C-alpha positions as semicolon CSV with decimal commas, in nm:
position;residue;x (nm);y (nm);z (nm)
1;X;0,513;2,408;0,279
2;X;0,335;2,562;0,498
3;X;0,401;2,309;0,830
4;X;0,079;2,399;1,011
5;X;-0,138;2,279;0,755
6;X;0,045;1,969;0,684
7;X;0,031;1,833;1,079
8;X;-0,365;1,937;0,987
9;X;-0,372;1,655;0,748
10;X;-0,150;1,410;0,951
11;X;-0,412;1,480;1,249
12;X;-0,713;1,390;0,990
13;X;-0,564;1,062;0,914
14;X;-0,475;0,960;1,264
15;X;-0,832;1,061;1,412
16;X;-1,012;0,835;1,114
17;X;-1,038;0,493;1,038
18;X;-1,194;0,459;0,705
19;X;-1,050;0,497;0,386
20;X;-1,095;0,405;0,062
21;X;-0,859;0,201;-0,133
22;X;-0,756;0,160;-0,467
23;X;-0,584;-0,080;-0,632
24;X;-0,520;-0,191;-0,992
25;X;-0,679;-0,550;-1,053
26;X;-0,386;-0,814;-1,161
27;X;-0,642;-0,964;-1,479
28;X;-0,812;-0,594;-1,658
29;X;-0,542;-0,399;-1,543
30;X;-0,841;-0,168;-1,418
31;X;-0,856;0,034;-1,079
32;X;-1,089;-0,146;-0,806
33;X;-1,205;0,014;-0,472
34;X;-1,319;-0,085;-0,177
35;X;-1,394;0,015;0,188
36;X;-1,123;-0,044;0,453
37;X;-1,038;0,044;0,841
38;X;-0,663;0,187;0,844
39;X;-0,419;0,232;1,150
40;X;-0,237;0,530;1,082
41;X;0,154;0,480;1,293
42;X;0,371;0,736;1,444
43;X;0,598;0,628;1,193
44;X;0,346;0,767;0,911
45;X;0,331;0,448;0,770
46;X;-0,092;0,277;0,711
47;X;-0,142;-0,048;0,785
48;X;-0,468;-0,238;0,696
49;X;-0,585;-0,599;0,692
50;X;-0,738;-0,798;0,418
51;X;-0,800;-1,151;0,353
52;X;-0,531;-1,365;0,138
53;X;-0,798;-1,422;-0,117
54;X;-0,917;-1,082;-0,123
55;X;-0,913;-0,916;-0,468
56;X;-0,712;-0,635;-0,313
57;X;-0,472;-0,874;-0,165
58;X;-0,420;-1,059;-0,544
59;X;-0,426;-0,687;-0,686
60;X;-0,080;-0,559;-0,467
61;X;0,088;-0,855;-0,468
62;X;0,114;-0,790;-0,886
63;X;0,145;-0,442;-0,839
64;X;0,198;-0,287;-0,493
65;X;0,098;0,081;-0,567
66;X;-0,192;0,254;-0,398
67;X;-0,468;0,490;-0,327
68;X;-0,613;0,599;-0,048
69;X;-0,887;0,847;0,029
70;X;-1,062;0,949;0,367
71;X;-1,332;1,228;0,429
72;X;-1,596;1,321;0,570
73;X;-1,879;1,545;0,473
74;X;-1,995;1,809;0,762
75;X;-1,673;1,900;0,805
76;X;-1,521;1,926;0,438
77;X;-1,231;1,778;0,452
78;X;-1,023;1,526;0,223
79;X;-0,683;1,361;0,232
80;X;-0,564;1,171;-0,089
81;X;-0,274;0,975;-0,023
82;X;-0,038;0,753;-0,221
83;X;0,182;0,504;-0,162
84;X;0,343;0,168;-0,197
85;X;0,252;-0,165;0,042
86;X;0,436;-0,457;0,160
87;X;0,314;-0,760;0,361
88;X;0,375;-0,775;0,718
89;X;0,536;-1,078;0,838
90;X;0,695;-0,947;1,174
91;X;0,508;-1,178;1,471
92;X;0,482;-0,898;1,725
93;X;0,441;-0,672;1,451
94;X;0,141;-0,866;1,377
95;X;0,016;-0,862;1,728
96;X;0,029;-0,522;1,825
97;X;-0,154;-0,451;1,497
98;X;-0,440;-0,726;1,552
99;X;-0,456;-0,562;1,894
100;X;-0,518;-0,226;1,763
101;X;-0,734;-0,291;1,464
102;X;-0,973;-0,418;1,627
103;X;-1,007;-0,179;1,897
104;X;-1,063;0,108;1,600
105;X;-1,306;-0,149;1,408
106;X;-1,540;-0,192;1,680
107;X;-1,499;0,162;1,831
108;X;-1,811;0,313;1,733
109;X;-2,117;0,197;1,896
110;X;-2,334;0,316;1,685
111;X;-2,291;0,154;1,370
112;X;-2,225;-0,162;1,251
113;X;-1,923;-0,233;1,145
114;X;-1,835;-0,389;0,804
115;X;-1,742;-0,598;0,779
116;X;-1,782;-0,718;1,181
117;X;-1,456;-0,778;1,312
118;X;-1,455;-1,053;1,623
119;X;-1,058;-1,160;1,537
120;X;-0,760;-1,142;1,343
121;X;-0,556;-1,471;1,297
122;X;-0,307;-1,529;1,004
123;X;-0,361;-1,871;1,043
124;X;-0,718;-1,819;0,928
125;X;-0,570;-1,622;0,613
126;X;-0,530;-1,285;0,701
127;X;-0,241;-1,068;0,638
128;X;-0,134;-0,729;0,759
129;X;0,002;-0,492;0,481
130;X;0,193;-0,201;0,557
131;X;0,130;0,126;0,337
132;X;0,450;0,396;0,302
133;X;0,314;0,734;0,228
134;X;0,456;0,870;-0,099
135;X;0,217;1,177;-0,172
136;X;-0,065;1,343;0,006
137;X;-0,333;1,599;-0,123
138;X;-0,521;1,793;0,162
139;X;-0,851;2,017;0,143
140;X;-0,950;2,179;0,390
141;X;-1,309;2,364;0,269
142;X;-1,443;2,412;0,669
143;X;-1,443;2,805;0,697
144;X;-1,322;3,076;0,501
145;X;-1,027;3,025;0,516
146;X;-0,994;2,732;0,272
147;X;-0,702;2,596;0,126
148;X;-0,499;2,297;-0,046
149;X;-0,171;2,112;0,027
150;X;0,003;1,882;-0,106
151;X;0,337;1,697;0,007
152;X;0,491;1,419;0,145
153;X;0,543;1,258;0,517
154;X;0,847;1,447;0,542
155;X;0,648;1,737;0,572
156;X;0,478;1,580;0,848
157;X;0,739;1,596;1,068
């Protein structure tokens, strides 16, 4: 593995905060996507929020593997990443992560943000689910030197 191009893709993940995620609905057995701001930790764990009656939320409690993908267009670039999630349920845990999902949700001034963000309470039926990196799929098509990786988090390290 080729360790410069792997801290590449852990760099792309940390300076995002959108990514698409799949899950597999809990009724058709069918993959569903949807839009979602991520934390990325030092730990190379992602955590993201979702509402308890959230089709994703329904679709990982039945079956808690994921996908994830973030890109971006002028600057080719795409991470695919899978994983497995668990719920949250540490208290400070739960603060720090309010804290700093909404600072990246309503970090760019210059769009909306979707959906808007004001506060996160898990009294008002959020949750916090925490994402362990399994697999990751990197392409890097900015110059001419292109390439693609694949590996794991420990390569991240």
């Amino acid at each position: 593995m080729d360790k410069e191009k792997a801290l590449k893709a852990w760099e792309f993940l940390k300076n995002n905060r959108l990514a698409s995620l799949a899950t597999i609905s809990s009724e058709e057995n069918a993959p569903q996507a949807s839009l979602i701001y991520y934390i990325a930790s030092e730990n190379f764990h992602i955590y993201i929020v979702t509402a308890k009656d959230s089709r994703k939320f329904k679709n990982i409690t039945k079956n808690n593997k994921v996908a994830l993908v973030v890109g971006q267009e002028m600057d080719p670039l795409v991470l695919q990443l899978e994983g497995t999630t668990e719920i949250v349920e540490d208290e400070s845990k739960i603060h720090d992560l309010s804290s700093r999902y909404l600072e990246i949700a309503n970090s760019n001034t210059k769009t909306p943000n979707w959906p808007p963000v004001m506060r996160l309470s898990v009294s008002e039926g959020y949750v916090f689910v925490k994402i362990t990196v399994t697999h990751f799929k990197f392409s890097d098509f900015t110059g001419l030197d292109s390439f693609i990786i694949e590996g794991t988090p420990k390569d991240w390290q």
